[in-house]
mmCIF file of C-alpha atoms in Angstrom:
data_model
loop_
_atom_site.group_PDB
_atom_site.id
_atom_site.type_symbol
_atom_site.label_atom_id
_atom_site.label_comp_id
_atom_site.label_asym_id
_atom_site.label_seq_id
_atom_site.Cartn_x
_atom_site.Cartn_y
_atom_site.Cartn_z
ATOM 1 C CA MET L 1 58.447 6.445 31.083
ATOM 2 C CA TYR L 2 58.658 10.190 31.678
ATOM 3 C CA SER L 3 54.986 10.310 32.603
ATOM 4 C CA SER L 4 55.890 8.584 35.880
ATOM 5 C CA ILE L 5 58.183 11.451 36.973
ATOM 6 C CA PRO L 6 55.301 13.566 38.367
ATOM 7 C CA ASN L 7 54.033 10.469 40.201
ATOM 8 C CA PHE L 8 57.438 9.913 41.834
ATOM 9 C CA ILE L 9 57.510 13.558 42.914
ATOM 10 C CA THR L 10 54.002 13.134 44.359
ATOM 11 C CA LEU L 11 55.090 9.971 46.185
ATOM 12 C CA GLY L 12 57.907 12.008 47.703
ATOM 13 C CA ARG L 13 55.276 14.419 49.014
ATOM 14 C CA VAL L 14 53.336 11.491 50.488
ATOM 15 C CA LEU L 15 56.517 10.293 52.203
ATOM 16 C CA SER L 16 57.054 13.766 53.666
ATOM 17 C CA VAL L 17 53.755 13.505 55.577
ATOM 18 C CA PRO L 18 54.978 11.329 58.483
ATOM 19 C CA VAL L 19 58.239 13.289 58.608
ATOM 20 C CA LEU L 20 56.387 16.590 58.873
ATOM 21 C CA PHE L 21 53.973 15.169 61.428
ATOM 22 C CA TRP L 22 56.888 13.929 63.561
ATOM 23 C CA LEU L 23 58.685 17.282 63.275
ATOM 24 C CA LEU L 24 55.590 19.163 64.414
ATOM 25 C CA LEU L 25 54.989 16.860 67.362
ATOM 26 C CA ASN L 26 58.643 17.055 68.396
ATOM 27 C CA ASP L 27 58.881 20.852 68.442
ATOM 28 C CA GLN L 28 60.974 21.317 65.322
ATOM 29 C CA PRO L 29 59.114 24.291 63.796
ATOM 30 C CA LYS L 30 61.850 25.587 61.473
ATOM 31 C CA VAL L 31 62.585 22.210 59.909
ATOM 32 C CA ALA L 32 58.830 21.536 59.680
ATOM 33 C CA PHE L 33 58.315 24.848 57.875
ATOM 34 C CA PHE L 34 60.992 24.028 55.313
ATOM 35 C CA VAL L 35 59.700 20.468 54.779
ATOM 36 C CA PHE L 36 56.234 21.948 54.197
ATOM 37 C CA LEU L 37 57.717 24.497 51.807
ATOM 38 C CA ALA L 38 59.521 21.713 49.904
ATOM 39 C CA ALA L 39 56.268 19.746 49.714
ATOM 40 C CA GLY L 40 54.502 22.792 48.284
ATOM 41 C CA ILE L 41 57.234 23.319 45.715
ATOM 42 C CA SER L 42 57.089 19.640 44.763
ATOM 43 C CA ASP L 43 53.343 19.982 44.214
ATOM 44 C CA ALA L 44 53.950 22.890 41.850
ATOM 45 C CA ILE L 45 56.702 21.003 40.005
ATOM 46 C CA ASP L 46 54.745 17.800 39.491
ATOM 47 C CA GLY L 47 51.738 19.801 38.315
ATOM 48 C CA PHE L 48 53.883 21.813 35.902
ATOM 49 C CA LEU L 49 55.541 18.696 34.464
ATOM 50 C CA ALA L 50 52.244 16.875 34.077
ATOM 51 C CA LYS L 51 50.610 19.785 32.263
ATOM 52 C CA ARG L 52 53.556 21.146 30.269
ATOM 53 C CA PHE L 53 54.783 17.814 28.914
ATOM 54 C CA LYS L 54 51.451 15.962 29.111
ATOM 55 C CA TRP L 55 53.004 13.525 31.571
ATOM 56 C CA THR L 56 49.634 12.739 33.068
ATOM 57 C CA SER L 57 48.346 9.395 34.258
ATOM 58 C CA GLU L 58 45.259 7.976 35.889
ATOM 59 C CA LEU L 59 47.359 7.189 38.953
ATOM 60 C CA GLY L 60 48.537 10.798 39.138
ATOM 61 C CA ALA L 61 44.981 12.088 38.844
ATOM 62 C CA TYR L 62 44.140 10.256 42.075
ATOM 63 C CA LEU L 63 47.501 10.345 43.836
ATOM 64 C CA ASP L 64 48.135 14.098 43.636
ATOM 65 C CA PRO L 65 44.948 15.273 45.397
ATOM 66 C CA MET L 66 45.291 12.435 47.929
ATOM 67 C CA ALA L 67 48.849 13.568 48.719
ATOM 68 C CA ASP L 68 47.627 17.139 49.177
ATOM 69 C CA LYS L 69 44.820 16.034 51.507
ATOM 70 C CA LEU L 70 47.140 13.803 53.539
ATOM 71 C CA LEU L 71 49.567 16.673 53.947
ATOM 72 C CA ILE L 72 46.975 19.233 55.049
ATOM 73 C CA VAL L 73 45.086 16.848 57.328
ATOM 74 C CA SER L 74 48.272 15.656 59.031
ATOM 75 C CA ILE L 75 49.470 19.226 59.549
ATOM 76 C CA TYR L 76 46.107 20.269 60.976
ATOM 77 C CA ILE L 77 45.999 17.300 63.344
ATOM 78 C CA ALA L 78 49.558 17.961 64.548
ATOM 79 C CA LEU L 79 48.837 21.675 64.976
ATOM 80 C CA ALA L 80 45.695 20.888 66.982
ATOM 81 C CA ILE L 81 47.624 18.459 69.187
ATOM 82 C CA GLY L 82 50.114 21.260 69.816
ATOM 83 C CA HIS L 83 47.259 23.691 70.543
ATOM 84 C CA GLN L 84 48.270 25.873 67.593
ATOM 85 C CA ILE L 85 44.859 25.757 65.927
ATOM 86 C CA PRO L 86 41.478 24.939 67.462
ATOM 87 C CA LEU L 87 40.287 21.344 67.484
ATOM 88 C CA TRP L 88 36.876 22.377 66.094
ATOM 89 C CA LEU L 89 38.581 23.529 62.899
ATOM 90 C CA VAL L 90 40.383 20.218 62.443
ATOM 91 C CA ILE L 91 37.124 18.360 63.006
ATOM 92 C CA ALA L 92 35.399 20.596 60.431
ATOM 93 C CA VAL L 93 38.132 20.172 57.803
ATOM 94 C CA VAL L 94 38.402 16.399 58.232
ATOM 95 C CA SER L 95 34.627 15.903 58.494
ATOM 96 C CA ARG L 96 34.058 17.871 55.279
ATOM 97 C CA ASP L 97 36.426 15.600 53.377
ATOM 98 C CA ILE L 98 34.959 12.429 54.886
ATOM 99 C CA LEU L 99 31.389 13.523 54.104
ATOM 100 C CA ILE L 100 32.288 14.307 50.495
ATOM 101 C CA VAL L 101 33.980 10.915 50.055
ATOM 102 C CA LEU L 102 30.991 9.159 51.660
ATOM 103 C CA ALA L 103 28.593 11.014 49.349
ATOM 104 C CA VAL L 104 30.580 9.906 46.298
ATOM 105 C CA LEU L 105 30.682 6.300 47.546
ATOM 106 C CA LEU L 106 26.960 6.313 48.297
ATOM 107 C CA SER L 107 26.296 7.622 44.802
ATOM 108 C CA TRP L 108 28.160 4.670 43.352
ATOM 109 C CA LEU L 109 26.258 2.261 45.605
ATOM 110 C CA VAL L 110 22.890 3.574 44.406
ATOM 111 C CA ASP L 111 24.127 3.406 40.801
ATOM 112 C CA LYS L 112 24.258 7.184 40.339
ATOM 113 C CA PRO L 113 27.999 7.865 40.094
ATOM 114 C CA PHE L 114 28.887 11.410 41.063
ATOM 115 C CA ALA L 115 32.048 12.983 39.687
ATOM 116 C CA ILE L 116 33.522 15.654 41.936
ATOM 117 C CA LYS L 117 34.641 18.750 40.108
ATOM 118 C CA PRO L 118 36.441 21.472 42.057
ATOM 119 C CA LEU L 119 34.064 24.334 42.798
ATOM 120 C CA THR L 120 35.243 27.915 43.198
ATOM 121 C CA VAL L 121 34.301 27.858 46.891
ATOM 122 C CA SER L 122 36.297 24.640 47.276
ATOM 123 C CA LYS L 123 39.343 26.187 45.613
ATOM 124 C CA LEU L 124 39.036 29.164 47.959
ATOM 125 C CA ASN L 125 38.732 26.771 50.905
ATOM 126 C CA THR L 126 41.857 24.901 49.845
ATOM 127 C CA ALA L 127 43.704 28.209 49.526
ATOM 128 C CA ALA L 128 42.513 29.257 52.994
ATOM 129 C CA GLN L 129 43.647 25.936 54.475
ATOM 130 C CA ILE L 130 47.094 26.261 52.892
ATOM 131 C CA ILE L 131 47.466 29.920 53.869
ATOM 132 C CA LEU L 132 46.519 29.129 57.470
ATOM 133 C CA ALA L 133 48.950 26.203 57.645
ATOM 134 C CA THR L 134 51.740 28.286 56.109
ATOM 135 C CA THR L 135 51.038 31.200 58.446
ATOM 136 C CA VAL L 136 51.016 29.054 61.579
ATOM 137 C CA LEU L 137 54.115 27.107 60.552
ATOM 138 C CA GLY L 138 55.952 30.301 59.608
ATOM 139 C CA ASP L 139 54.885 32.088 62.788
ATOM 140 C CA ASN L 140 56.006 29.127 64.903
ATOM 141 C CA ALA L 141 59.315 28.835 63.044
ATOM 142 C CA PHE L 142 60.282 32.503 63.051
ATOM 143 C CA ALA L 143 58.256 34.070 65.918
ATOM 144 C CA LEU L 144 56.576 36.588 63.613
ATOM 145 C CA GLY L 145 53.871 37.626 66.095
ATOM 146 C CA LEU L 146 50.953 36.803 63.797
ATOM 147 C CA GLY L 147 48.392 36.011 66.506
ATOM 148 C CA LEU L 148 45.592 38.204 65.112
ATOM 149 C CA THR L 149 46.276 37.080 61.549
ATOM 150 C CA ARG L 150 46.173 33.460 62.664
ATOM 151 C CA GLU L 151 42.849 34.013 64.448
ATOM 152 C CA ALA L 152 41.321 35.680 61.390
ATOM 153 C CA LEU L 153 42.572 32.879 59.141
ATOM 154 C CA VAL L 154 41.100 30.246 61.468
ATOM 155 C CA TRP L 155 37.659 31.820 61.057
ATOM 156 C CA ILE L 156 38.041 32.338 57.306
ATOM 157 C CA THR L 157 39.077 28.695 56.940
ATOM 158 C CA GLY L 158 36.210 27.499 59.130
ATOM 159 C CA ILE L 159 33.614 29.499 57.209
ATOM 160 C CA SER L 160 34.986 28.493 53.801
ATOM 161 C CA THR L 161 35.042 24.845 54.925
ATOM 162 C CA ALA L 162 31.356 25.013 55.873
ATOM 163 C CA LEU L 163 30.405 26.830 52.666
ATOM 164 C CA SER L 164 32.316 24.314 50.565
ATOM 165 C CA LEU L 165 30.611 21.375 52.267
ATOM 166 C CA VAL L 166 27.169 22.927 51.783
ATOM 167 C CA ALA L 167 27.885 23.584 48.088
ATOM 168 C CA TYR L 168 29.028 19.999 47.449
ATOM 169 C CA LEU L 169 26.133 18.500 49.392
ATOM 170 C CA GLN L 170 23.637 20.630 47.458
ATOM 171 C CA LEU L 171 25.092 19.372 44.171
ATOM 172 C CA TRP L 172 25.077 15.820 45.446
ATOM 173 C CA VAL L 173 21.456 15.956 46.642
ATOM 174 C CA ARG L 174 20.374 17.390 43.275
ATOM 175 C CA HIS L 175 22.312 14.651 41.505
ATOM 176 C CA VAL L 176 20.958 11.673 43.444
ATOM 177 C CA THR L 177 17.388 12.954 43.563
ATOM 178 C CA GLY L 178 17.293 14.141 39.966
ATOM 179 C CA ILE L 179 16.210 17.620 41.029
ATOM 180 C CA GLY L 180 17.634 20.338 38.800
ATOM 181 C CA GLY L 181 18.179 18.116 35.783
ATOM 182 C CA GLU L 182 21.383 16.485 37.018
ATOM 183 C CA GLY L 183 19.955 13.049 37.790
#
């Protein structure tokens, strides 16, 4: 029974996605910032509960990362629509995720299932994506004057996105071809 508590918290984060998207598109930067902050805190809480009390589930193992991706992708799309981040970055971030999912699906189709394990470069990329989103949302909400910081974070996020994609695709190619002993 208690093991479903983290899943309910995660579902709350999923439900915050359309709210946050609407807030961003309707020029409500302060409320959007606080909804994003609440979503981040909920992610930390559900992760803590799952680990600390062993309230884990197969559903949670899939739902939590999906909620995180939905949140980041929706924020990036809304920020690009509002010309707050460049469209090329959104295309890179979304394309990376789609290509990784397609590689995993293709692996299953050719009967060589490929389990994705978070790589260090991927963890750094996720951190860069979150830091950029937080910076832009905070700057928009409180007029902090972070233009140069935002620009630097856009490039850091873009580069880490490309590096992460290359790293995953290299692993995948080795896996499906059997090169490097992973086949």
